Short mmCIF file of C-alpha atoms in Angstrom, two decimals:
data_model
loop_
_atom_site.label_atom_id
_atom_site.label_comp_id
_atom_site.label_asym_id
_atom_site.label_seq_id
_atom_site.Cartn_x
_atom_site.Cartn_y
_atom_site.Cartn_z
CA UNK A 1 72.94 105.02 113.36
CA UNK A 2 75.33 106.10 110.63
CA UNK A 3 78.67 104.30 110.48
CA UNK A 4 81.68 106.22 111.70
CA UNK A 5 84.61 106.66 109.31
CA UNK A 6 87.50 105.82 111.60
CA UNK A 7 88.92 103.49 108.96
CA UNK A 8 90.05 106.48 106.89
CA UNK A 9 91.96 107.91 109.83
CA UNK A 10 93.79 104.60 110.25
CA UNK A 11 94.50 104.56 106.51
CA UNK A 12 96.04 108.02 106.75
CA UNK A 13 98.46 106.73 109.40
CA UNK A 14 99.49 103.87 107.10
CA UNK A 15 99.94 106.41 104.28
CA UNK A 16 102.49 108.35 106.36
CA UNK A 17 104.26 105.08 107.24
CA UNK A 18 104.66 104.35 103.53
CA UNK A 19 106.00 107.85 102.82
CA UNK A 20 108.69 107.40 105.49
CA UNK A 21 109.35 103.83 104.40
CA UNK A 22 110.20 104.97 100.89
CA UNK A 23 112.16 108.03 101.98
CA UNK A 24 114.51 105.67 103.79
CA UNK A 25 114.72 103.39 100.74
CA UNK A 26 115.43 106.15 98.23
CA UNK A 27 117.62 108.56 100.18
CA UNK A 28 120.54 106.48 98.92
CA UNK A 29 119.49 107.09 95.31
CA UNK A 30 119.59 110.86 95.89
CA UNK A 31 122.93 110.62 97.71
CA UNK A 32 124.47 108.12 95.27
CA UNK A 33 126.25 110.49 92.91
CA UNK A 34 128.13 112.38 95.67
CA UNK A 35 128.46 109.38 97.96
CA UNK A 36 129.98 107.15 95.28
CA UNK A 37 132.57 109.85 94.55
CA UNK A 38 133.47 110.35 98.23
CA UNK A 39 133.66 106.61 98.94
CA UNK A 40 135.22 105.82 95.55
CA UNK A 41 132.58 103.28 94.53
CA UNK A 42 132.54 101.85 91.00
CA UNK A 43 129.22 101.48 89.10
CA UNK A 44 129.26 97.74 89.89
CA UNK A 45 129.87 98.40 93.60
CA UNK A 46 127.11 101.00 93.59
CA UNK A 47 124.77 98.42 92.06
CA UNK A 48 125.59 96.03 94.92
CA UNK A 49 124.96 98.76 97.50
CA UNK A 50 121.62 99.58 95.85
CA UNK A 51 120.70 95.88 96.04
CA UNK A 52 121.75 95.40 99.69
CA UNK A 53 118.39 96.60 101.01
CA UNK A 54 116.66 94.06 98.80
CA UNK A 55 118.69 91.06 100.01
CA UNK A 56 117.45 91.40 103.56
CA UNK A 57 114.03 92.82 102.69
CA UNK A 58 113.13 90.11 100.19
CA UNK A 59 114.39 87.09 102.10
CA UNK A 60 112.72 88.25 105.33
CA UNK A 61 109.32 88.76 103.72
CA UNK A 62 108.05 85.32 104.68
CA UNK A 63 109.19 85.65 108.31
CA UNK A 64 107.84 89.21 108.19
CA UNK A 65 104.46 87.91 107.05
CA UNK A 66 104.41 85.32 109.83
CA UNK A 67 105.27 88.02 112.37
CA UNK A 68 102.50 90.23 110.97
CA UNK A 69 100.01 87.38 111.45
CA UNK A 70 101.15 86.79 115.02
CA UNK A 71 101.69 90.29 116.45
CA UNK A 72 99.49 93.37 116.32
CA UNK A 73 100.24 96.21 113.87
CA UNK A 74 100.44 98.83 116.63
CA UNK A 75 103.49 97.48 118.47
CA UNK A 76 105.19 95.77 115.52
CA UNK A 77 105.05 98.78 113.21
CA UNK A 78 106.34 101.11 115.93
CA UNK A 79 109.27 98.76 116.53
CA UNK A 80 110.05 98.57 112.80
CA UNK A 81 109.85 102.32 112.27
CA UNK A 82 112.17 103.13 115.15
CA UNK A 83 114.77 100.46 114.36
CA UNK A 84 115.06 101.11 110.61
CA UNK A 85 115.21 104.85 111.31
CA UNK A 86 118.11 104.40 113.75
CA UNK A 87 119.96 102.42 111.09
CA UNK A 88 119.25 105.19 108.57
CA UNK A 89 120.84 107.78 110.86
CA UNK A 90 123.93 105.57 111.15
CA UNK A 91 124.33 105.56 107.37
CA UNK A 92 125.34 109.20 107.61
CA UNK A 93 128.57 108.15 109.33
CA UNK A 94 129.85 105.39 107.02
CA UNK A 95 133.37 105.51 105.62
CA UNK A 96 133.43 102.64 103.15
CA UNK A 97 131.64 100.09 100.98
CA UNK A 98 131.38 97.34 103.62
CA UNK A 99 129.80 99.50 106.32
CA UNK A 100 127.30 101.01 103.89
CA UNK A 101 126.40 97.60 102.49
CA UNK A 102 125.84 96.22 106.01
CA UNK A 103 123.65 99.13 107.11
CA UNK A 104 121.53 98.88 103.98
CA UNK A 105 121.06 95.19 104.75
CA UNK A 106 119.88 96.16 108.24
CA UNK A 107 117.46 98.75 106.81
CA UNK A 108 115.90 96.08 104.62
CA UNK A 109 115.66 93.65 107.55
CA UNK A 110 113.77 96.07 109.79
CA UNK A 111 111.48 97.24 106.98
CA UNK A 112 110.60 93.66 105.98
CA UNK A 113 107.31 93.31 107.92
CA UNK A 114 105.98 96.71 106.79
CA UNK A 115 103.92 95.79 103.73
CA UNK A 116 102.45 92.60 105.24
CA UNK A 117 101.39 94.82 108.15
CA UNK A 118 99.91 97.37 105.73
CA UNK A 119 97.88 94.64 104.07
CA UNK A 120 96.71 93.29 107.41
CA UNK A 121 95.55 96.76 108.47
CA UNK A 122 93.58 97.25 105.25
CA UNK A 123 92.10 93.74 105.43
CA UNK A 124 90.97 94.49 108.99
CA UNK A 125 89.59 97.98 108.42
CA UNK A 126 88.08 97.89 104.90
CA UNK A 127 85.35 95.86 103.14
CA UNK A 128 86.14 94.19 99.82
CA UNK A 129 84.49 96.87 97.66
CA UNK A 130 86.72 99.61 99.11
CA UNK A 131 89.95 97.65 99.35
CA UNK A 132 91.57 98.41 95.98
CA UNK A 133 91.01 102.12 96.59
CA UNK A 134 92.42 101.83 100.11
CA UNK A 135 95.48 99.98 98.81
CA UNK A 136 95.92 102.55 96.04
CA UNK A 137 95.75 105.37 98.58
CA UNK A 138 98.35 103.99 100.96
CA UNK A 139 100.66 102.76 98.19
CA UNK A 140 100.42 106.23 96.64
CA UNK A 141 102.35 107.43 99.67
CA UNK A 142 105.53 106.09 98.11
CA UNK A 143 104.99 108.27 95.04
CA UNK A 144 103.40 111.37 96.54
CA UNK A 145 106.10 111.54 99.18
CA UNK A 146 108.90 111.10 96.67
CA UNK A 147 107.33 113.41 94.08
CA UNK A 148 107.12 116.32 96.50
CA UNK A 149 110.06 115.47 98.74
CA UNK A 150 112.73 114.53 96.19
CA UNK A 151 113.48 118.23 95.53
CA UNK A 152 113.61 118.72 99.32
CA UNK A 153 116.05 115.83 99.67
CA UNK A 154 118.30 117.27 96.97
CA UNK A 155 118.30 120.64 98.76
CA UNK A 156 119.14 118.98 102.10
CA UNK A 157 122.07 117.23 100.46
CA UNK A 158 123.19 120.44 98.76
CA UNK A 159 123.43 122.27 102.09
CA UNK A 160 124.12 119.45 104.58
CA UNK A 161 125.85 116.86 102.41
CA UNK A 162 124.82 113.26 101.90
CA UNK A 163 125.65 112.63 105.57
CA UNK A 164 123.06 115.19 106.69
CA UNK A 165 120.52 113.68 104.31
CA UNK A 166 120.65 110.30 106.08
CA UNK A 167 120.50 111.90 109.54
CA UNK A 168 117.49 114.06 108.60
CA UNK A 169 115.42 111.27 107.05
CA UNK A 170 116.21 108.88 109.91
CA UNK A 171 115.18 111.42 112.53
CA UNK A 172 111.78 111.88 110.89
CA UNK A 173 111.12 108.14 111.18
CA UNK A 174 112.12 108.04 114.85
CA UNK A 175 109.57 110.71 115.72
CA UNK A 176 106.81 109.15 113.63
CA UNK A 177 107.33 105.71 115.19
CA UNK A 178 106.24 107.13 118.54
CA UNK A 179 103.26 108.95 116.97
CA UNK A 180 102.08 105.72 115.26
CA UNK A 181 102.16 103.83 118.56
CA UNK A 182 100.11 106.54 120.26
CA UNK A 183 97.43 106.83 117.55
CA UNK A 184 96.88 103.44 115.86
CA UNK A 185 94.32 100.88 117.10
CA UNK A 186 92.74 97.73 115.59
CA UNK A 187 88.97 97.93 114.88
CA UNK A 188 87.84 96.20 118.07
CA UNK A 189 90.23 98.27 120.20
CA UNK A 190 89.43 101.74 118.85
CA UNK A 191 87.20 103.82 121.13
CA UNK A 192 85.94 105.99 118.28
CA UNK A 193 84.55 103.28 116.00
CA UNK A 194 80.84 102.45 116.36
CA UNK A 195 79.01 99.16 115.84
CA UNK A 196 77.58 100.35 112.53
CA UNK A 197 81.05 100.81 111.04
CA UNK A 198 82.21 97.45 112.41
CA UNK A 199 79.15 95.77 110.90
CA UNK A 200 79.70 97.52 107.56
CA UNK A 201 83.33 96.38 107.43
CA UNK A 202 82.60 92.81 108.48
CA UNK A 203 79.55 92.32 106.22
CA UNK A 204 81.65 93.53 103.29
CA UNK A 205 84.40 90.98 103.86
CA UNK A 206 86.66 92.80 106.32
CA UNK A 207 88.39 90.43 108.73
CA UNK A 208 89.18 91.64 112.23
CA UNK A 209 87.80 88.96 114.56
CA UNK A 210 89.72 85.92 115.73
CA UNK A 211 87.79 82.79 114.89
CA UNK A 212 86.94 80.50 117.78
CA UNK A 213 88.42 77.02 117.29
CA UNK A 214 86.19 74.00 116.94
CA UNK A 215 86.64 71.25 119.53
CA UNK A 216 89.85 69.38 118.80
CA UNK A 217 90.93 71.90 116.14
CA UNK A 218 93.76 74.45 116.30
CA UNK A 219 92.82 78.09 116.56
CA UNK A 220 92.62 80.16 113.37
CA UNK A 221 93.32 83.76 112.61
CA UNK A 222 96.06 86.07 113.83
CA UNK A 223 98.25 84.54 116.47
CA UNK A 224 97.88 80.92 115.40
CA UNK A 225 100.88 78.58 115.36
CA UNK A 226 102.58 78.31 112.00
CA UNK A 227 102.86 74.99 110.19
CA UNK A 228 104.93 73.90 107.16
CA UNK A 229 101.71 73.00 105.37
CA UNK A 230 100.80 76.71 105.42
CA UNK A 231 103.88 77.53 103.37
CA UNK A 232 103.15 74.67 100.98
CA UNK A 233 99.62 76.00 100.52
CA UNK A 234 100.70 79.48 99.42
CA UNK A 235 103.43 78.12 97.10
CA UNK A 236 101.33 75.46 95.35
CA UNK A 237 98.74 77.66 93.61
CA UNK A 238 99.21 78.46 89.91
CA UNK A 239 97.12 81.61 90.34
CA UNK A 240 99.32 82.84 93.18
CA UNK A 241 102.42 82.11 91.11
CA UNK A 242 100.94 84.27 88.38
CA UNK A 243 100.61 87.26 90.69
CA UNK A 244 104.04 86.54 92.25
CA UNK A 245 105.74 86.77 88.83
CA UNK A 246 103.65 89.81 87.96
CA UNK A 247 104.77 91.54 91.14
CA UNK A 248 108.41 90.83 90.33
CA UNK A 249 107.90 92.62 87.01
CA UNK A 250 106.13 95.59 88.61
CA UNK A 251 108.89 95.95 91.18
CA UNK A 252 111.56 95.73 88.48
CA UNK A 253 110.44 99.07 87.08
CA UNK A 254 109.91 100.49 90.56
CA UNK A 255 113.42 99.65 91.70
CA UNK A 256 115.00 101.31 88.70
CA UNK A 257 113.32 104.54 89.80
CA UNK A 258 114.17 103.99 93.47
CA UNK A 259 117.86 103.36 92.81
CA UNK A 260 119.47 104.23 89.46
CA UNK A 261 117.10 106.93 88.18
CA UNK A 262 118.81 110.03 89.70
CA UNK A 263 122.23 108.67 88.71
CA UNK A 264 120.92 108.03 85.19
CA UNK A 265 119.86 111.68 84.88
CA UNK A 266 123.06 113.14 86.35
CA UNK A 267 125.82 110.84 85.07
CA UNK A 268 124.35 109.35 81.90
CA UNK A 269 122.23 112.29 80.71
CA UNK A 270 124.41 115.11 82.06
CA UNK A 271 121.76 117.02 84.01
CA UNK A 272 122.54 119.41 86.85
CA UNK A 273 122.05 117.74 90.27
CA UNK A 274 119.50 120.22 91.63
CA UNK A 275 117.59 120.32 88.33
CA UNK A 276 117.55 116.52 88.27
CA UNK A 277 115.83 116.56 91.67
CA UNK A 278 112.91 118.52 90.24
CA UNK A 279 112.73 116.49 87.03
CA UNK A 280 112.90 113.24 89.02
CA UNK A 281 109.66 114.20 90.75
CA UNK A 282 107.68 114.09 87.47
CA UNK A 283 107.67 110.28 86.99
CA UNK A 284 106.74 109.81 90.66
CA UNK A 285 103.73 112.10 90.23
CA UNK A 286 102.80 110.17 87.09
CA UNK A 287 103.06 106.84 88.96
CA UNK A 288 100.83 108.22 91.72
CA UNK A 289 98.23 109.30 89.16
CA UNK A 290 98.30 105.86 87.52
CA UNK A 291 97.95 104.10 90.86
CA UNK A 292 95.01 106.19 92.08
CA UNK A 293 93.24 106.01 88.72
CA UNK A 294 93.67 102.25 88.60
CA UNK A 295 92.41 101.72 92.15
CA UNK A 296 89.28 103.83 91.80
CA UNK A 297 88.40 102.46 88.35
CA UNK A 298 88.87 98.89 89.58
CA UNK A 299 86.59 99.41 92.60
CA UNK A 300 84.00 101.17 90.45
CA UNK A 301 83.92 98.25 88.03
CA UNK A 302 83.34 95.88 90.97
CA UNK A 303 80.45 98.02 92.26
CA UNK A 304 78.92 98.06 88.76
CA UNK A 305 78.86 94.27 88.69
CA UNK A 306 81.93 93.56 86.55
CA UNK A 307 83.57 90.27 87.52
CA UNK A 308 86.36 90.57 90.07
CA UNK A 309 88.84 89.01 87.67
CA UNK A 310 88.20 91.54 84.91
CA UNK A 311 87.94 94.51 87.26
CA UNK A 312 91.22 93.75 89.03
CA UNK A 313 93.34 92.31 86.23
CA UNK A 314 92.57 94.75 83.39
CA UNK A 315 94.26 97.84 84.93
CA UNK A 316 97.27 95.77 85.98
CA UNK A 317 97.82 94.20 82.54
CA UNK A 318 97.32 97.55 80.82
CA UNK A 319 99.78 99.22 83.18
CA UNK A 320 102.45 96.56 82.70
CA UNK A 321 102.22 96.86 78.91
CA UNK A 322 102.40 100.65 79.18
CA UNK A 323 105.53 100.40 81.34
CA UNK A 324 107.39 99.10 78.27
CA UNK A 325 107.38 102.67 76.91
CA UNK A 326 110.52 103.30 79.00
CA UNK A 327 112.48 101.97 76.00
CA UNK A 328 111.46 105.10 74.10
CA UNK A 329 113.96 107.14 76.14
CA UNK A 330 116.75 105.33 74.27
CA UNK A 331 115.77 107.04 71.02
CA UNK A 332 115.96 110.70 72.01
CA UNK A 333 118.41 113.16 73.51
CA UNK A 334 115.75 115.75 74.26
CA UNK A 335 115.36 116.10 78.04
CA UNK A 336 111.62 116.76 77.79
CA UNK A 337 111.04 113.58 75.77
CA UNK A 338 113.27 111.53 78.05
CA UNK A 339 111.20 112.58 81.07
CA UNK A 340 107.99 112.00 79.08
CA UNK A 341 108.86 108.38 78.26
CA UNK A 342 110.02 107.68 81.81
CA UNK A 343 106.89 109.29 83.29
CA UNK A 344 104.62 107.36 80.91
CA UNK A 345 106.32 104.10 81.86
CA UNK A 346 106.07 104.84 85.56
CA UNK A 347 102.41 105.82 85.13
CA UNK A 348 101.87 102.29 83.82
CA UNK A 349 103.84 100.76 86.68
CA UNK A 350 101.70 102.74 89.09
CA UNK A 351 98.54 101.31 87.52
CA UNK A 352 99.86 97.80 88.13
CA UNK A 353 100.60 98.41 91.80
CA UNK A 354 97.03 97.71 92.92
CA UNK A 355 98.21 94.09 92.62
CA UNK A 356 98.28 93.94 96.44
CA UNK A 357 94.49 93.57 96.26
CA UNK A 358 95.02 89.97 95.12
CA UNK A 359 96.61 89.12 98.47
CA UNK A 360 93.35 89.97 100.23
CA UNK A 361 91.23 88.24 97.57
CA UNK A 362 93.23 85.06 97.02
CA UNK A 363 94.99 84.24 100.30
CA UNK A 364 93.56 81.74 102.80
CA UNK A 365 91.74 83.82 105.42
CA UNK A 366 94.03 82.73 108.24
CA UNK A 367 97.19 83.26 106.17
CA UNK A 368 96.84 86.83 104.89
CA UNK A 369 100.14 87.89 106.46
CA UNK A 370 102.04 84.82 105.21
CA UNK A 371 100.64 85.14 101.69
CA UNK A 372 101.50 88.82 101.71
CA UNK A 373 105.00 87.93 102.85
CA UNK A 374 105.51 85.42 100.02
CA UNK A 375 104.00 87.85 97.50
CA UNK A 376 106.29 90.64 98.66
CA UNK A 377 109.28 88.26 98.78
CA UNK A 378 108.79 87.24 95.16
CA UNK A 379 108.22 90.82 94.09
CA UNK A 380 111.21 92.14 95.97
CA UNK A 381 113.60 89.68 94.42
CA UNK A 382 113.59 92.48 91.85
CA UNK A 383 115.13 94.80 94.45
CA UNK A 384 118.13 92.44 94.52
CA UNK A 385 118.41 91.48 90.87
CA UNK A 386 117.50 94.69 89.02
CA UNK A 387 120.02 97.14 90.59
CA UNK A 388 122.88 94.63 90.12
CA UNK A 389 121.93 93.82 86.52
CA UNK A 390 121.66 97.53 85.67
CA UNK A 391 125.07 98.16 87.27
CA UNK A 392 126.70 95.61 84.98
CA UNK A 393 124.70 96.59 81.88
CA UNK A 394 125.72 100.23 82.33
CA UNK A 395 129.32 99.66 83.41
CA UNK A 396 130.71 100.76 80.02
CA UNK A 397 128.80 104.04 80.10
CA UNK A 398 125.84 102.95 77.94
CA UNK A 399 122.47 102.87 79.72
CA UNK A 400 120.37 101.76 76.72
CA UNK A 401 120.55 97.99 77.46
CA UNK A 402 119.38 98.69 81.01
CA UNK A 403 116.21 100.43 79.80
CA UNK A 404 115.50 97.58 77.38
CA UNK A 405 115.84 95.18 80.32
CA UNK A 406 113.29 97.18 82.35
CA UNK A 407 110.87 97.27 79.41
CA UNK A 408 111.15 93.49 78.95
CA UNK A 409 110.10 92.99 82.56
CA UNK A 410 106.83 94.78 81.78
CA UNK A 411 106.11 92.27 79.01
CA UNK A 412 106.93 89.39 81.37
CA UNK A 413 104.50 90.68 83.99
CA UNK A 414 101.64 91.23 81.55
CA UNK A 415 102.14 87.73 80.12
CA UNK A 416 102.02 86.26 83.62
CA UNK A 417 98.64 87.85 84.36
CA UNK A 418 97.27 86.88 80.95
CA UNK A 419 98.41 83.25 80.87
CA UNK A 420 98.91 82.13 84.50
CA UNK A 421 96.35 83.99 86.61
CA UNK A 422 93.06 82.21 85.98
CA UNK A 423 89.79 82.40 87.85
CA UNK A 424 89.94 84.69 90.85
CA UNK A 425 88.86 82.78 93.96
CA UNK A 426 90.27 82.31 97.43
CA UNK A 427 92.90 79.56 97.75
#
């Protein structure tokens, strides 16, 4: 009997989740120029508003990972989608800095479990030799969606205002939350999956069965009781610290593009708002290409017998070094070259985003969600720090120091993978 391919259908659902997830993160970036004028926000205040999502999102990653380990993706993801989408709709009715800051905090809080859930779904549905590709495909949703939908978002704002932009993007998430609940199932609960596919996934390292406890031992796997020693375990590994720091660097570049990038084009480079929407899509397409290329090359190297360490780390280190090319935009006033340097840098950042594969490879088998939560927490500290730092670096109207700062993060991340991440083996 040939294995079914239900896992790809489940991956497509996660892909759409990621598209919506990032629409509701970046709608503020599209709205920022008009919104900051209407609400009379200074560059520093705008930096704080951009960072508000990250405060809640980052600091709730560890609880989010614990929740992902304890509750099933079907119900938990539906709850998250619906709640963060309701908050997004409410952002269309704000009248000041405080209300907007609070609602962005709430958006981050309700989105916090999303990536630990994504990783749990992929760990459950895919064997090891397909996992980097699967991660690359679902993570590409954040770039494909933004590449093709950023011009749409700018048009919505042009005709419906920034208020209509928030209402429209939030409504999409409300509808999709219901669809996710109706369609998603775990491997053992899906009626369409056959035993051959389950055996293929499990023999290749996929993990979807709860382990039976030994006499006198606590149960393992999803749903187990959390202990402080679990947290100590995922914070005490030098290798994990290496990927944590690397993820902070990757996210530093990402959060520039998710927050300040449209404002950089409009206010600091003088581009027309609608034209900027089309140009802004180019780096996102480049990041998507880098991500997909990295994922497929990495998996191919594994299948050809290359060591896991070399196959997984090489694209990430190369991508982080390439992301430093963003500094090149400081040395030209030509719009085409500016977009070229930004796209090249984001291509490199995209290559490095297969780093989620290390959560599946390195984390203790019963702590995939918790490890993913810590990994995402460390990485998303960048969503707090980077927008605020850029706001202060650019407060006098000069954006060059901000781009140097982003480039330096790429060097930090590459150094972390080179010098801290050693032999790749499960903690």
